[in-house]
Coordinates of C-alpha atoms and ligand atoms in Angstrom, one line a residue:
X1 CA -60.5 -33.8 -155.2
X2 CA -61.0 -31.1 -152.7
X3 CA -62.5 -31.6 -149.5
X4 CA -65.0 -28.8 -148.2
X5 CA -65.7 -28.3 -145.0
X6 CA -68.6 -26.1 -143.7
X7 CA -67.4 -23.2 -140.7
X8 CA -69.3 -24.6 -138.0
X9 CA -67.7 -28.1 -138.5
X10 CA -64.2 -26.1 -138.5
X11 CA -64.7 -24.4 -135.3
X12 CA -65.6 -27.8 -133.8
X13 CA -62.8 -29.4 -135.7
X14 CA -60.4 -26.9 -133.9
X15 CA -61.8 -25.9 -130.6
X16 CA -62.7 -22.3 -132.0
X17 CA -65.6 -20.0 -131.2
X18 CA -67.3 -19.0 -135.0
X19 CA -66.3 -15.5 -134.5
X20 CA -62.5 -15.9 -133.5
X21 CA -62.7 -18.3 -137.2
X22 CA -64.3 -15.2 -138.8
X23 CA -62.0 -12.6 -137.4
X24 CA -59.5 -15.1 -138.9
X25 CA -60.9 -15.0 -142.4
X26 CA -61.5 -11.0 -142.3
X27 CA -57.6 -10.6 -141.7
X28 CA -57.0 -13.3 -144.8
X29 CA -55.5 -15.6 -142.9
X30 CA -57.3 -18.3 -143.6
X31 CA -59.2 -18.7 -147.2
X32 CA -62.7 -19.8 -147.3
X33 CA -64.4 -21.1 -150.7
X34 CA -68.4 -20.2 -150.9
X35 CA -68.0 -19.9 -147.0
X36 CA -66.4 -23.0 -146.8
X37 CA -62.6 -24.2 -146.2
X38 CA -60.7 -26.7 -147.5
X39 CA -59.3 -29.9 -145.8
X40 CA -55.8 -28.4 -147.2
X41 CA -56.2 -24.9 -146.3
X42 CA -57.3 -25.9 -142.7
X43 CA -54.5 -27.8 -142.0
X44 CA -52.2 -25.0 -143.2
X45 CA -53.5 -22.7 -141.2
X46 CA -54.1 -24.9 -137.8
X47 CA -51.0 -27.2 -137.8
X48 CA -50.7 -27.1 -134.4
X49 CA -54.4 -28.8 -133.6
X50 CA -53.7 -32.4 -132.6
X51 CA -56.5 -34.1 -134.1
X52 CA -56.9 -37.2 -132.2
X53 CA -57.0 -35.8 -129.0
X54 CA -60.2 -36.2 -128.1
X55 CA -60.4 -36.3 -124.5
X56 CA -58.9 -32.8 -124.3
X57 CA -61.3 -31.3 -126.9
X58 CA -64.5 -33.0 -124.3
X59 CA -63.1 -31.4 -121.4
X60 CA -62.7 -28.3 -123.1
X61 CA -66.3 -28.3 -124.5
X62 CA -67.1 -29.4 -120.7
X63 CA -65.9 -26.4 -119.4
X64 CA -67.4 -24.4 -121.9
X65 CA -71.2 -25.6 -121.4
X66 CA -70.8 -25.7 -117.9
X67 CA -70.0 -22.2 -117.8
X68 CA -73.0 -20.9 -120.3
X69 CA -75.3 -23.3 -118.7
X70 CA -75.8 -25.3 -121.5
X71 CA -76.4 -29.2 -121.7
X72 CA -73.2 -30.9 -121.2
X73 CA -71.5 -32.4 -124.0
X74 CA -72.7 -36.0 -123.5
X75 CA -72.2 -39.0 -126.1
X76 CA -75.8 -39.0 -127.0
X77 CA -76.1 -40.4 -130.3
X78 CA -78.3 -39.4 -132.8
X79 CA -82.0 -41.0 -133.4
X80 CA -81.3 -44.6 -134.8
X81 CA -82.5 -43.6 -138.1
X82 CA -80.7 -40.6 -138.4
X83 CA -77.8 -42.5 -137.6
X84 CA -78.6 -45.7 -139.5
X85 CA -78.8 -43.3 -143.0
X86 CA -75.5 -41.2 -142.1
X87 CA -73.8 -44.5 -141.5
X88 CA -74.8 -45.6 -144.8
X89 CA -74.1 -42.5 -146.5
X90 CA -70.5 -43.2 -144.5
X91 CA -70.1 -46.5 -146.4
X92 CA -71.4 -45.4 -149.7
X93 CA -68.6 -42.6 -149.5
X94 CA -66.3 -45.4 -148.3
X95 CA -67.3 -48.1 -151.1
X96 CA -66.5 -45.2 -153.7
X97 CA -63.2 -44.1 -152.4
X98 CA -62.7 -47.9 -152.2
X99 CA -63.6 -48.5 -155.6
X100 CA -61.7 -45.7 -157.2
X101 CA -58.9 -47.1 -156.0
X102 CA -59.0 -50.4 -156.6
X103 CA -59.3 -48.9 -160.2
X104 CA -56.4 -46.7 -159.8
X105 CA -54.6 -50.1 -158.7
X106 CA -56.0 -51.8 -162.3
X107 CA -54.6 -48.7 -164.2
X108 CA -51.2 -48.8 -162.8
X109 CA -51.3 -52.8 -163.3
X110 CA -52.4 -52.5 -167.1
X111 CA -49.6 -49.1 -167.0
X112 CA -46.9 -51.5 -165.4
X113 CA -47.9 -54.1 -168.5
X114 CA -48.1 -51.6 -171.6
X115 CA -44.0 -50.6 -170.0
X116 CA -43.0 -53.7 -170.3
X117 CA -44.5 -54.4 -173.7
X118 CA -42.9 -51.5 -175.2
X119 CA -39.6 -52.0 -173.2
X120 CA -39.1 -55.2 -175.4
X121 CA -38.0 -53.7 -178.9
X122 CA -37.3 -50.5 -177.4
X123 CA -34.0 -48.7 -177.9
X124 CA -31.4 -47.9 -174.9
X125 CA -32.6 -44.7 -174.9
X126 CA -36.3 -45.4 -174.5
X127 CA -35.6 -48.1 -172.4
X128 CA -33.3 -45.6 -169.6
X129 CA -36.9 -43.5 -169.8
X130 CA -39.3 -46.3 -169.4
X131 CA -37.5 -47.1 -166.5
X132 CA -37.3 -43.8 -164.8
X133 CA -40.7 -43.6 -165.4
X134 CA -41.8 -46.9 -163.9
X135 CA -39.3 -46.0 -160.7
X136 CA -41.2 -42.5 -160.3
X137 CA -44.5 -44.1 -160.2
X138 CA -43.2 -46.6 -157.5
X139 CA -41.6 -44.5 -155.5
X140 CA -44.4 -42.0 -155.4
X141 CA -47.0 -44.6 -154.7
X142 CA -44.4 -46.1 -151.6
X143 CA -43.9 -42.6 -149.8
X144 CA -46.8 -40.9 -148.3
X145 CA -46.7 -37.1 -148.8
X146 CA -45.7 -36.0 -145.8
X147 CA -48.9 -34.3 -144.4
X148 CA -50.7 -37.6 -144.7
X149 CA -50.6 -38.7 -141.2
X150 CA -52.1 -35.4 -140.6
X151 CA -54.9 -34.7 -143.1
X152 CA -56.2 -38.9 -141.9
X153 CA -56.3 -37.9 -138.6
X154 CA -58.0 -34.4 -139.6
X155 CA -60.4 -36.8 -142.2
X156 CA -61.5 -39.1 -139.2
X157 CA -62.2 -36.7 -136.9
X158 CA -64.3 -34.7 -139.4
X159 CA -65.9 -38.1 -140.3
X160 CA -67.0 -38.8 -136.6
X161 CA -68.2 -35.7 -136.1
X162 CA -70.4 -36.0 -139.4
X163 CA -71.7 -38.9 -138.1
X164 CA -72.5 -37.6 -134.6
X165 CA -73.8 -34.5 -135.9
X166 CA -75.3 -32.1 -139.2
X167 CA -74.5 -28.6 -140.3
X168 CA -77.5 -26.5 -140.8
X169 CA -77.8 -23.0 -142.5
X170 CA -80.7 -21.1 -142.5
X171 CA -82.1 -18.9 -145.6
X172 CA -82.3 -15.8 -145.9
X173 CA -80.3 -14.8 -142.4
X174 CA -77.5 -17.3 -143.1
X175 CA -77.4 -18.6 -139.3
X176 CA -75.4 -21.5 -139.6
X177 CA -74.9 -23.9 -136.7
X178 CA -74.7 -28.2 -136.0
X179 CA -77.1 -30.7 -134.3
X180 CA -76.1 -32.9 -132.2
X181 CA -77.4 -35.8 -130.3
X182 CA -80.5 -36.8 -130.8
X183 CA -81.7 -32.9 -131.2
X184 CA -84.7 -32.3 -133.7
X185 CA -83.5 -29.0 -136.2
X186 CA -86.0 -27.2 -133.5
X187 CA -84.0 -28.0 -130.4
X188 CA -80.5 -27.2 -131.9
X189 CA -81.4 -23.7 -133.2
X190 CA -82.5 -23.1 -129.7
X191 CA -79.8 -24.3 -127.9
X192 CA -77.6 -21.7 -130.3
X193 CA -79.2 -18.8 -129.3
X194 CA -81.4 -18.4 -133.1
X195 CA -84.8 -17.4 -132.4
X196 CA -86.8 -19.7 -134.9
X197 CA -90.8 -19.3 -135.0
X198 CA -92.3 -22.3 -132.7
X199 CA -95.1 -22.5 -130.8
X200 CA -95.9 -26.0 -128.9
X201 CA -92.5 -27.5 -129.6
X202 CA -94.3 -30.9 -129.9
X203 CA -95.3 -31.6 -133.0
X204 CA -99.2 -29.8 -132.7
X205 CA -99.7 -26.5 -133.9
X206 CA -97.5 -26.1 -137.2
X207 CA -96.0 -23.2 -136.1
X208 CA -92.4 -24.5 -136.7
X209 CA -93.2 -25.1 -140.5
X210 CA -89.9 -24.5 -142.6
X211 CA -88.7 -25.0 -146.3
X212 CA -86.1 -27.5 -146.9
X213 CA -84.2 -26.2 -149.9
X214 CA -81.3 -29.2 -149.7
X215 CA -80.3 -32.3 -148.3
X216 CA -82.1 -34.8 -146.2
X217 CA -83.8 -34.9 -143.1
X218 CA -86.1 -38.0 -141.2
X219 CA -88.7 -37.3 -138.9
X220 CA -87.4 -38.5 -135.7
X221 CA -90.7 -37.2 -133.2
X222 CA -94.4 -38.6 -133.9
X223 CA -96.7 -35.2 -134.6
X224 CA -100.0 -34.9 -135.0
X225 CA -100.2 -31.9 -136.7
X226 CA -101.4 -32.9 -140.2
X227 CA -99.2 -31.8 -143.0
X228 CA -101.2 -31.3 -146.2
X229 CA -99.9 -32.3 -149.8
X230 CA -99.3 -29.1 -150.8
X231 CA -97.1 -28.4 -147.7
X232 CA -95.0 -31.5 -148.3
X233 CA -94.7 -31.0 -152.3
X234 CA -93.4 -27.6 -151.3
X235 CA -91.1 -29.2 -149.3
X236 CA -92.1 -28.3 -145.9
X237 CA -91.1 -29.6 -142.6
X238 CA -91.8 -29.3 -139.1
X239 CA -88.7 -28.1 -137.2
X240 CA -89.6 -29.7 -133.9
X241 CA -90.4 -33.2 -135.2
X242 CA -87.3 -33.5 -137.7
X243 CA -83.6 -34.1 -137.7
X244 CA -81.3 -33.7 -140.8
X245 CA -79.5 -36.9 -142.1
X246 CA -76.2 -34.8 -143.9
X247 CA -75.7 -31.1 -144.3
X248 CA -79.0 -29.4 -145.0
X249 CA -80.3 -25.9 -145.9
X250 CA -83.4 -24.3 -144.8
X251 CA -85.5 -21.2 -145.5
X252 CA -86.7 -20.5 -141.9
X253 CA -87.2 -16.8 -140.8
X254 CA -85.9 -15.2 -137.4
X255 CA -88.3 -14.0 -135.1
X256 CA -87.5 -10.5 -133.7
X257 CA -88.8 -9.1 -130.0
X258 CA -91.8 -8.0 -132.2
X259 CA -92.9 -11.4 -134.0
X260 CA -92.7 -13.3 -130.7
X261 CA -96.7 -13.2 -129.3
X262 CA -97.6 -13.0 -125.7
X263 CA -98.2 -16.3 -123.7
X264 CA -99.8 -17.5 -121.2
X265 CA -97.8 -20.2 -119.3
X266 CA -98.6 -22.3 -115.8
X267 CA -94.8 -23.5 -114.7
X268 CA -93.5 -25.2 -111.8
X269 CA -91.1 -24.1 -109.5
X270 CA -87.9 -26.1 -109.5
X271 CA -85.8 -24.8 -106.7
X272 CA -85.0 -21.3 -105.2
X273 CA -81.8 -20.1 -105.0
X274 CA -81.1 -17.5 -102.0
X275 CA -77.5 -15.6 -103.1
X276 CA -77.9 -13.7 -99.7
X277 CA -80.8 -11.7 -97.5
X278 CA -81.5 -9.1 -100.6
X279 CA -81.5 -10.9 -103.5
X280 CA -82.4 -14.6 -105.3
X281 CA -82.9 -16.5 -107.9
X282 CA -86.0 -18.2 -108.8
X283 CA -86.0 -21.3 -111.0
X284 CA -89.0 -22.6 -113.1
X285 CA -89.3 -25.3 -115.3
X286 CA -92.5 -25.0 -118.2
X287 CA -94.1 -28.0 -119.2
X288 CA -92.9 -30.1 -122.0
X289 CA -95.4 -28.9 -124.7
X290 CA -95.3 -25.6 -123.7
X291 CA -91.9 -23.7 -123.7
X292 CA -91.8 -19.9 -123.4
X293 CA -91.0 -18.2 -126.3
X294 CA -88.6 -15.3 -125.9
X295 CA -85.4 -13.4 -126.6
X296 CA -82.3 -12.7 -124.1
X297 CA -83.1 -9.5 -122.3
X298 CA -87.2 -9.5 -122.7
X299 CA -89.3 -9.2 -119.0
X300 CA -92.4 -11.2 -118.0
X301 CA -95.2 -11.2 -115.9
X302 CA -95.1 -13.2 -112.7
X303 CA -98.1 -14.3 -110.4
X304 CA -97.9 -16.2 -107.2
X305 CA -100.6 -16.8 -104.7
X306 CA -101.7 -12.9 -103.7
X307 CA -98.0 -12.1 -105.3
X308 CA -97.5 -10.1 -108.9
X309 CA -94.7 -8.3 -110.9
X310 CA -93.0 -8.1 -114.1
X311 CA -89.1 -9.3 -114.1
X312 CA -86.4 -9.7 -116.4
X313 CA -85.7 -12.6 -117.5
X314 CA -81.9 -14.0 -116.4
X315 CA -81.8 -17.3 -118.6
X316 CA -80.9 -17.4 -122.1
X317 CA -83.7 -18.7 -124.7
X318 CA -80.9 -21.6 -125.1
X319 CA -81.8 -23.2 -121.8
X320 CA -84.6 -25.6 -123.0
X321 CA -87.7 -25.2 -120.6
X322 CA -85.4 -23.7 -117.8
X323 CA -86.3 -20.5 -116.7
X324 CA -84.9 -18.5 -114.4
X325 CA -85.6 -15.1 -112.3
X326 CA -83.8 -13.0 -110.0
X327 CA -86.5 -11.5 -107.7
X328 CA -84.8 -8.3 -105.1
X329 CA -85.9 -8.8 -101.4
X330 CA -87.8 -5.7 -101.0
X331 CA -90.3 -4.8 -98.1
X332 CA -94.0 -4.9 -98.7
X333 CA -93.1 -7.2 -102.0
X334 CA -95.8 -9.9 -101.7
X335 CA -94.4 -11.9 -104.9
X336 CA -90.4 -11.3 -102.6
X337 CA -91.7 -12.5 -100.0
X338 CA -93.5 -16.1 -101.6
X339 CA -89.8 -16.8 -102.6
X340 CA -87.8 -15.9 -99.8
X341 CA -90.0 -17.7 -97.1
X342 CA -92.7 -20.1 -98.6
X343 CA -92.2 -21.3 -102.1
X344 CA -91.5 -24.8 -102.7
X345 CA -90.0 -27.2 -105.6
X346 CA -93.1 -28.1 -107.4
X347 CA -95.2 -25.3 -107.1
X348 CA -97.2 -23.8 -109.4
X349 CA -96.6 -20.3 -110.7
X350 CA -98.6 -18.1 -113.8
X351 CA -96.8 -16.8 -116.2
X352 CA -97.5 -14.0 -119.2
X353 CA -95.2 -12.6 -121.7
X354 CA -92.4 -11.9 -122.9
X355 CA -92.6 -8.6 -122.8
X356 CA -89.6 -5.4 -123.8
X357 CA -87.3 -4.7 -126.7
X358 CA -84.3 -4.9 -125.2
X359 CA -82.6 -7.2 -126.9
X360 CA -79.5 -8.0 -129.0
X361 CA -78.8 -6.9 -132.5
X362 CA -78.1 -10.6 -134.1
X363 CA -76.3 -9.4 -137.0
X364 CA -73.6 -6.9 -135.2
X365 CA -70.6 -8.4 -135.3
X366 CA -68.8 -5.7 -133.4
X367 CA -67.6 -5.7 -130.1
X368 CA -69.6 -5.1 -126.9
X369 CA -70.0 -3.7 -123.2
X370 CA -72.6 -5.1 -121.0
X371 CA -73.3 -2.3 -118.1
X372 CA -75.0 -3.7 -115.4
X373 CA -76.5 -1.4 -112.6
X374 CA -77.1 -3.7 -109.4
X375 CA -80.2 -5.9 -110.3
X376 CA -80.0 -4.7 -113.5
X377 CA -77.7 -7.8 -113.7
X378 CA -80.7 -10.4 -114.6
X379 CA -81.5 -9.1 -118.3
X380 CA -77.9 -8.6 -118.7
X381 CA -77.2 -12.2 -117.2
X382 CA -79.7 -13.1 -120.6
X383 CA -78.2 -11.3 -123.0
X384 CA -74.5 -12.1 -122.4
X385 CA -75.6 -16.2 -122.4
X386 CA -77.6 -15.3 -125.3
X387 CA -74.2 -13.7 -127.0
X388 CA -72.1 -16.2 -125.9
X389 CA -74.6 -19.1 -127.7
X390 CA -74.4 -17.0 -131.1
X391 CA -70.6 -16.5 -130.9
X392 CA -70.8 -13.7 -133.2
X393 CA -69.1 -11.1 -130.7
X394 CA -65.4 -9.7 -131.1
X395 CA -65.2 -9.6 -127.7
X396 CA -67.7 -9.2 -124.8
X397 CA -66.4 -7.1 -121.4
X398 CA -69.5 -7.1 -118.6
X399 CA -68.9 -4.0 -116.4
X400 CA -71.0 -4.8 -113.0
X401 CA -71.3 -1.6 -110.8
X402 CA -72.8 -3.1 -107.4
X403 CA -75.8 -1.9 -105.3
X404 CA -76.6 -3.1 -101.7
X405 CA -77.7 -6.9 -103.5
X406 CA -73.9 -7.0 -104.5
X407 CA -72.2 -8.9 -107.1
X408 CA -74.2 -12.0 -106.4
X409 CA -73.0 -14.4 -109.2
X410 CA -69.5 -13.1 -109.1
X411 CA -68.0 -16.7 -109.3
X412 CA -70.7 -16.8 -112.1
X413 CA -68.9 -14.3 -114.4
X414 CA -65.8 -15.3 -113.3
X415 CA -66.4 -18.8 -114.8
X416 CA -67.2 -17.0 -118.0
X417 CA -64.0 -15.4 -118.0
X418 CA -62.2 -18.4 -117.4
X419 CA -63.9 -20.7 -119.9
X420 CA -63.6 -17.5 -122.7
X421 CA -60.8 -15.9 -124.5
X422 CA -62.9 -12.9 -125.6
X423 CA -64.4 -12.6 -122.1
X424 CA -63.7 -9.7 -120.1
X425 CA -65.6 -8.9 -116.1
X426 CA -65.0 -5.8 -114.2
X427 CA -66.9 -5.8 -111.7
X428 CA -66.9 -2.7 -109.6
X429 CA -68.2 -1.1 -105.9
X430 CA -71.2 0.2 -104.8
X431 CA -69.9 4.2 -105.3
X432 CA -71.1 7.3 -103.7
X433 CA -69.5 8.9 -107.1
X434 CA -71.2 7.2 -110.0
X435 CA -70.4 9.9 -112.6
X436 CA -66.7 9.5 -111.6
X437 CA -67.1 5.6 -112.0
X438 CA -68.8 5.9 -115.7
X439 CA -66.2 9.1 -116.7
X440 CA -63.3 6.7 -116.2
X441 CA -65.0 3.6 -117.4
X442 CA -66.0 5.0 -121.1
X443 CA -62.7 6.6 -121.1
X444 CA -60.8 3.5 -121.2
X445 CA -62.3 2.9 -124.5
X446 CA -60.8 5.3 -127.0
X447 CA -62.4 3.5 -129.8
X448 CA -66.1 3.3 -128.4
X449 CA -67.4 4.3 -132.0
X450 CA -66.2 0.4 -132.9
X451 CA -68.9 -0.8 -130.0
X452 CA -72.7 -2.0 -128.9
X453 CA -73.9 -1.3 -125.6
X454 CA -75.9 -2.2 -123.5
X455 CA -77.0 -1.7 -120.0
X456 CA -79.6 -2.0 -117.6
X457 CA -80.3 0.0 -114.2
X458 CA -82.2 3.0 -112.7
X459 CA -83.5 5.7 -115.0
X460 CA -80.7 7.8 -113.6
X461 CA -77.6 5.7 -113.6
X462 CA -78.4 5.0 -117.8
X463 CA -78.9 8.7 -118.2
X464 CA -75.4 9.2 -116.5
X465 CA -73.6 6.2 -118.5
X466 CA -75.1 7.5 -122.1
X467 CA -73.7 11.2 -121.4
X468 CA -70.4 9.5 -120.6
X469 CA -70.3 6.5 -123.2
X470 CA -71.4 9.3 -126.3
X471 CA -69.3 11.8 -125.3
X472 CA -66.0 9.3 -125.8
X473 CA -67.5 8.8 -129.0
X474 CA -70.1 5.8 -129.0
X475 CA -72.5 6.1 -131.7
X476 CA -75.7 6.9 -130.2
X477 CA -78.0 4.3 -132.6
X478 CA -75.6 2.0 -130.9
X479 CA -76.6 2.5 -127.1
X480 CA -79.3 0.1 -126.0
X481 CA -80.4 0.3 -122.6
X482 CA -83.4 -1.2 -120.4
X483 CA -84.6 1.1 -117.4
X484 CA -85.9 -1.2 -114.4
X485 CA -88.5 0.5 -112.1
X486 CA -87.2 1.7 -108.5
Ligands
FES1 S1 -93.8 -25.9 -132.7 FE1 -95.8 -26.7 -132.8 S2 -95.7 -28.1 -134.4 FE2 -93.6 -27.5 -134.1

């Protein structure tokens, strides 16, 4: 009997982003059955993977959510239901594998019997092949194959992880990713970067309504939305308020930049971060029923005291209620000058938006270039958090040209670098020469027609980067760029 295993489980299984799995599948190398491998084939292709090592595969995943600011991987185990039903659904599988072969064991007792019986007025040469038969069922059942060892350990991890978590795909997009924890299906599709429609995120305006088309799911957080018959005929659920039992599907649709409406949010300050004199970063928290809706790259409107202006947003829509800001020093800035001298943990600032277009195309697969122009840094900062959660990227390279601010989160990007194979950051000076600087930086792509970009700066320096990046051959529909005021 085969055993299927969905590709989000595999990447956890082996300590693989999705895309590097996909790239993996594209080439042939590994074969995939209605987008799903087999137990066999994944231990053909990842031999090497030492299954029980758990501790390694933690710190790895440590080092990974540290770096895209994402909860840490803690052993938080699933709401007691949830877990109660997959542990019975654990023991049910269990009691039938048991079963099957305690009637496996019957057949070869009753096989053992019908040998002997017919061994007793057989002739010589029946008898010689009764015997090798009997010998070849012995020996076989004595001697593991010699994978064994490996598919058990490869079984048990899969089974923990089962237990600790469920695979989710969404209809029609095909998102796929796991929830972990005590997540609802609301929180986990955040935390991976899909933009699913919500609005309260608590269980009161219905908003988050989706179709579950298969498997089972438990409501794990009280709502007092009321769900009428029809809804729950229909099969409808409320994405913030449930968690799936086993591997479900769901017909959800993705909001774009245009779906997502504007709103009105009163958040607290929770610290400010001064990088240096010019430049920092301004951390919010919203309330618990309120989250801000929005995509990586999008800008909002921020009022404080006599202080006003739009920003881009630097966190990724990942981050729970975290938001953050990076707000540039500048003289005569009212809304600057809150931050850099008087604003406090716990104070109150007005929010409205999101605002802006510029944000990534989910469904490219293909490579991409991040070009950030000095400040320009904080909605690239969102997008490249934002592609990192979806892992759908070949590979990501982040070109920083600096301004007087400088690179500000350099260890920042470094990190990123470190904690990712496909992870590429160039920064570069503050240059008197910026058409040299872009000339030689699209040149050393000579197959820019395979890539996204996207970059955000003056009006000037994108002018300057498009004339470069199209002339070495980037295909225009695929330049994506967010001009920030002066
Ligand atoms: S988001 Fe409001 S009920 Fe789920």
């Amino acid at each position: 009997m085969s055993h299927l295993l969905p590709l989000s489980r595999v990447a956890k299984l082996v300590g693989q982003p999705r895309h590097a799995l996909q790239e993996i599948i594209r080439s042939g190398v590994l074969a995939t059955f209605d987008g799903m491998v087999e137990l066999d084939e994944l231990l053909r292709v990842f031999p090497e993977v030492k299954w029980d090592d758990d501790a390694e595969f933690r710190r790895v995943q440590e080092i990974k959510d540290k770096a895209f600011a994402k909860r840490m991987y803690e052993s938080v185990l699933p709401d007691k239901q949830v877990l109660a039903a997959r542990l019975t659904e654990l023991s049910d599988e269990y009691a039938a594998a048991r079963t099957l072969l305690l009637h496996y064991g019957n057949v070869m007792a009753w096989l053992d019997e019908k040998i002997d019986e017919f061994d007793e007025d057989a002739s010589a040469e029946t008898h010689h092949a009764l015997h090798s038969v009997r010998a070849f069922l012995l020996r076989n059942l004595a001697e593991m194959p010699p994978d064994a060892l490996l598919a058990q350990a490869a079984i048990a991890q899969e089974r923990i992880l089962k237990v600790m978590s469920a695979h989710v795909t969404l209809q029609p997009s095909g998102h796929e990713f796991l929830v972990e924890g005590n997540d609802t299906l609301l929180d986990a599709a955040l935390r991976n970067g899909i933009s699913l429609n919500y609005g309260c995120s608590n269980g009161n305006c219905g908003e988050c309504k989706a179709r579950l088309i298969s498997g089972e799911v438990k409501k794990v957080r009280a709502h007092d939305y009321v769900q009428k018959q029809a809804d729950k005929d229909a099969g409808m659920i409320l994405m913030c308020s449930y968690a799936p039992v086993n591997d479900v599907v769901i017909e959800a649709s993705i909001e774009g930049a245009h779906d997502i409406p504007v709103q009105q949010i009163s958040a607290k300050v929770k610290s400010v971060e001064i990088f240096n004199p010019q430049m920092a970063a301004l951390h919010l928290l919203t309330p618990r029923s309120q989250r801000l809706q929005y995509l990586g790259g999008q800008s909002i409107e921020v009022s404080i005291g006599g202080g006003h202006g739009r920003y881009a947003i630097a966190s990724c829509p990942c981050e729970d209620r975290n938001i953050e800001l990076q707000i540039p020093h500048r003289h005569g800035d009212a809304l600057a000058e809150a931050v850099f001298t008087a604003l406090k943990a716990g104070d109150t600032v007005a929010l409205v938006g999101p605002f802006g277009e510029f944000v990534l195309d989910e469904d490219s697969p293909r490579p991409v270039i991040f070009l950030a122009f000095g400040v320009g840094f904080a909605p690239i900062k969102s997008l490249v958090q934002h592609a990192m959660s979806l892992e759908l990227a070949e590979s990501i390279d982040l070109h920083w040209v600096a301004d007087e601010t400088g690179h500000y989160q350099d260890n920042l990007c470094r990190t990123w670098a470190d904690a990712l194979d496909n992870f590429n950051y160039l920064p570069h000076a503050a240059t008197g020469d910026l058409d040299a600087l872009l000339k030689n930086i699209a040149a050393d792509y000579p197959d820019l027609h395979r890539f996204d970009v996207y970059a955000a700066g003056s009006a000037a320096q994108l002018e300057c980067a498009r004339r470069h990046f199209l002339s070495e051959g980037l295909d225009d529909a695929r330049w994506f760029a967010e001009a920030l005021g002066a």
